[in-house]
mmCIF file of C-alpha atoms in Angstrom:
data_model
loop_
_atom_site.group_PDB
_atom_site.id
_atom_site.type_symbol
_atom_site.label_atom_id
_atom_site.label_comp_id
_atom_site.label_asym_id
_atom_site.label_seq_id
_atom_site.Cartn_x
_atom_site.Cartn_y
_atom_site.Cartn_z
ATOM 1 C CA UNK S 1 -51.264 18.481 -66.917
ATOM 2 C CA UNK S 2 -53.391 16.938 -69.686
ATOM 3 C CA UNK S 3 -53.881 13.386 -70.366
ATOM 4 C CA UNK S 4 -51.602 13.843 -73.517
ATOM 5 C CA UNK S 5 -48.934 15.417 -71.422
ATOM 6 C CA UNK S 6 -49.103 12.662 -68.810
ATOM 7 C CA UNK S 7 -48.828 10.038 -71.566
ATOM 8 C CA UNK S 8 -45.705 11.865 -72.985
ATOM 9 C CA UNK S 9 -44.285 12.137 -69.514
ATOM 10 C CA UNK S 10 -44.579 8.464 -68.961
ATOM 11 C CA UNK S 11 -43.250 7.589 -72.349
ATOM 12 C CA UNK S 12 -40.238 9.788 -71.852
ATOM 13 C CA UNK S 13 -39.137 7.603 -68.899
ATOM 14 C CA UNK S 14 -39.558 4.459 -70.976
ATOM 15 C CA UNK S 15 -43.120 3.248 -69.804
ATOM 16 C CA UNK S 16 -45.458 1.938 -72.367
ATOM 17 C CA UNK S 17 -48.840 3.616 -72.005
ATOM 18 C CA UNK S 18 -51.688 1.319 -72.521
ATOM 19 C CA UNK S 19 -54.368 3.773 -71.819
ATOM 20 C CA UNK S 20 -56.352 5.621 -68.949
ATOM 21 C CA UNK S 21 -57.918 3.474 -66.365
ATOM 22 C CA UNK S 22 -61.450 3.946 -65.123
ATOM 23 C CA UNK S 23 -61.987 0.685 -63.249
ATOM 24 C CA UNK S 24 -62.747 0.181 -59.512
ATOM 25 C CA UNK S 25 -60.400 0.469 -56.555
ATOM 26 C CA UNK S 26 -58.922 3.478 -54.703
ATOM 27 C CA UNK S 27 -58.456 6.627 -56.746
ATOM 28 C CA UNK S 28 -55.137 8.516 -56.963
ATOM 29 C CA UNK S 29 -56.053 10.903 -54.123
ATOM 30 C CA UNK S 30 -56.960 8.177 -51.633
ATOM 31 C CA UNK S 31 -53.867 6.089 -52.550
ATOM 32 C CA UNK S 32 -51.709 9.278 -52.226
ATOM 33 C CA UNK S 33 -53.094 10.108 -48.907
ATOM 34 C CA UNK S 34 -52.654 6.550 -47.554
ATOM 35 C CA UNK S 35 -49.117 5.838 -48.598
ATOM 36 C CA UNK S 36 -47.546 9.499 -48.396
ATOM 37 C CA UNK S 37 -48.226 11.032 -44.980
ATOM 38 C CA UNK S 38 -46.356 12.348 -41.873
ATOM 39 C CA UNK S 39 -46.305 8.901 -40.098
ATOM 40 C CA UNK S 40 -45.143 7.026 -43.196
ATOM 41 C CA UNK S 41 -42.386 4.685 -42.821
ATOM 42 C CA UNK S 42 -40.345 3.550 -45.754
ATOM 43 C CA UNK S 43 -39.759 -0.124 -46.571
ATOM 44 C CA UNK S 44 -36.370 0.784 -47.826
ATOM 45 C CA UNK S 45 -34.323 3.947 -48.145
ATOM 46 C CA UNK S 46 -31.695 5.054 -50.618
ATOM 47 C CA UNK S 47 -29.232 7.986 -49.820
ATOM 48 C CA UNK S 48 -29.116 10.735 -52.203
ATOM 49 C CA UNK S 49 -25.310 10.292 -52.544
ATOM 50 C CA UNK S 50 -25.550 6.782 -53.628
ATOM 51 C CA UNK S 51 -23.469 6.061 -56.765
ATOM 52 C CA UNK S 52 -25.616 5.439 -59.872
ATOM 53 C CA UNK S 53 -28.552 6.917 -57.943
ATOM 54 C CA UNK S 54 -31.060 6.817 -60.840
ATOM 55 C CA UNK S 55 -30.491 3.158 -61.585
ATOM 56 C CA UNK S 56 -30.518 2.287 -57.831
ATOM 57 C CA UNK S 57 -34.007 4.043 -57.218
ATOM 58 C CA UNK S 58 -35.505 2.506 -60.362
ATOM 59 C CA UNK S 59 -34.088 -1.010 -59.591
ATOM 60 C CA UNK S 60 -35.241 -0.802 -55.985
ATOM 61 C CA UNK S 61 -38.736 0.390 -56.707
ATOM 62 C CA UNK S 62 -39.143 -2.227 -59.501
ATOM 63 C CA UNK S 63 -37.800 -5.054 -57.327
ATOM 64 C CA UNK S 64 -40.345 -4.015 -54.424
ATOM 65 C CA UNK S 65 -43.161 -3.641 -56.947
ATOM 66 C CA UNK S 66 -42.580 -7.052 -58.370
ATOM 67 C CA UNK S 67 -42.064 -8.741 -54.900
ATOM 68 C CA UNK S 68 -45.325 -7.320 -53.469
ATOM 69 C CA UNK S 69 -47.523 -7.964 -56.684
ATOM 70 C CA UNK S 70 -47.937 -4.346 -57.746
ATOM 71 C CA UNK S 71 -46.604 -5.462 -61.146
ATOM 72 C CA UNK S 72 -48.833 -7.929 -63.094
ATOM 73 C CA UNK S 73 -47.319 -10.878 -64.904
ATOM 74 C CA UNK S 74 -46.820 -8.733 -67.974
ATOM 75 C CA UNK S 75 -45.114 -5.952 -65.877
ATOM 76 C CA UNK S 76 -48.191 -3.699 -66.213
ATOM 77 C CA UNK S 77 -49.576 -1.645 -63.413
ATOM 78 C CA UNK S 78 -51.464 1.695 -62.698
ATOM 79 C CA UNK S 79 -49.455 4.958 -62.519
ATOM 80 C CA UNK S 80 -50.709 8.150 -61.015
ATOM 81 C CA UNK S 81 -51.101 10.829 -63.542
ATOM 82 C CA UNK S 82 -51.672 13.378 -60.803
ATOM 83 C CA UNK S 83 -54.428 13.980 -58.268
ATOM 84 C CA UNK S 84 -56.774 15.420 -60.944
ATOM 85 C CA UNK S 85 -56.013 12.991 -63.697
ATOM 86 C CA UNK S 86 -56.450 9.601 -62.264
ATOM 87 C CA UNK S 87 -54.620 6.362 -63.172
ATOM 88 C CA UNK S 88 -52.890 5.398 -66.393
ATOM 89 C CA UNK S 89 -52.515 1.793 -67.308
ATOM 90 C CA UNK S 90 -48.802 1.351 -68.185
ATOM 91 C CA UNK S 91 -46.206 -1.395 -68.630
ATOM 92 C CA UNK S 92 -42.564 -1.416 -67.798
ATOM 93 C CA UNK S 93 -40.107 -1.826 -70.752
ATOM 94 C CA UNK S 94 -36.374 -2.356 -70.964
ATOM 95 C CA UNK S 95 -36.010 1.398 -71.178
ATOM 96 C CA UNK S 96 -38.002 2.328 -68.116
ATOM 97 C CA UNK S 97 -36.363 4.461 -65.439
ATOM 98 C CA UNK S 98 -38.927 5.965 -62.999
ATOM 99 C CA UNK S 99 -36.240 8.067 -61.388
ATOM 100 C CA UNK S 100 -36.575 10.562 -64.373
ATOM 101 C CA UNK S 101 -40.189 11.390 -63.452
ATOM 102 C CA UNK S 102 -38.759 13.690 -60.782
ATOM 103 C CA UNK S 103 -39.623 17.436 -61.105
ATOM 104 C CA UNK S 104 -37.143 20.240 -61.676
ATOM 105 C CA UNK S 105 -36.357 20.607 -58.010
ATOM 106 C CA UNK S 106 -35.264 17.039 -57.810
ATOM 107 C CA UNK S 107 -38.285 15.761 -55.872
ATOM 108 C CA UNK S 108 -39.490 12.485 -57.055
ATOM 109 C CA UNK S 109 -42.898 11.331 -56.115
ATOM 110 C CA UNK S 110 -44.203 8.307 -57.978
ATOM 111 C CA UNK S 111 -47.369 6.505 -56.873
ATOM 112 C CA UNK S 112 -48.399 3.178 -58.568
ATOM 113 C CA UNK S 113 -50.897 0.623 -57.678
ATOM 114 C CA UNK S 114 -51.718 -2.900 -58.814
ATOM 115 C CA UNK S 115 -54.721 -3.532 -61.311
ATOM 116 C CA UNK S 116 -56.915 -4.921 -58.503
ATOM 117 C CA UNK S 117 -56.533 -1.900 -56.365
ATOM 118 C CA UNK S 118 -55.281 -3.660 -53.255
ATOM 119 C CA UNK S 119 -51.538 -2.637 -53.307
ATOM 120 C CA UNK S 120 -49.904 0.684 -53.697
ATOM 121 C CA UNK S 121 -46.109 1.331 -53.980
ATOM 122 C CA UNK S 122 -44.594 4.830 -54.039
ATOM 123 C CA UNK S 123 -41.202 6.458 -54.130
ATOM 124 C CA UNK S 124 -40.594 9.886 -52.598
ATOM 125 C CA UNK S 125 -37.653 12.055 -51.790
ATOM 126 C CA UNK S 126 -37.434 12.749 -48.131
ATOM 127 C CA UNK S 127 -34.708 15.092 -47.083
ATOM 128 C CA UNK S 128 -31.413 13.373 -48.036
ATOM 129 C CA UNK S 129 -33.074 10.101 -49.067
ATOM 130 C CA UNK S 130 -35.486 8.509 -51.381
ATOM 131 C CA UNK S 131 -38.002 6.343 -49.636
ATOM 132 C CA UNK S 132 -39.784 3.262 -51.052
ATOM 133 C CA UNK S 133 -43.312 3.255 -49.432
ATOM 134 C CA UNK S 134 -46.271 0.790 -49.579
ATOM 135 C CA UNK S 135 -49.780 0.457 -48.535
ATOM 136 C CA UNK S 136 -52.237 -2.441 -48.695
ATOM 137 C CA UNK S 137 -55.944 -1.656 -49.158
ATOM 138 C CA UNK S 138 -58.318 -4.343 -47.728
#
């Protein structure tokens, strides 16, 4: 997926794309491997049969991202554009719903990190649940 395709993908779910990010901190591959792995334990789970699932996943991820400092004061953060495309600097808007980043098979994997590179927050579908995952880099 090209940078332009990633930008359109993020804009489609209501994120404001500020630009690509080439600063320091863990790259997408490192963040992905640290937060999504066989021994990962979620900080919260959401059953797939939850009423208003899309809203619930979005609200839960956003709440955790805000509480843990992944979101900056202006609601900006870095979103993974894929293992080969690096980070995109994005901002939440009133129209954002990250649930709609899921692929055609219904799998949702969204990896985000704070601007400093210390905190990563992800959401992934695991069996009959969506998992909210986090990792702190020291």
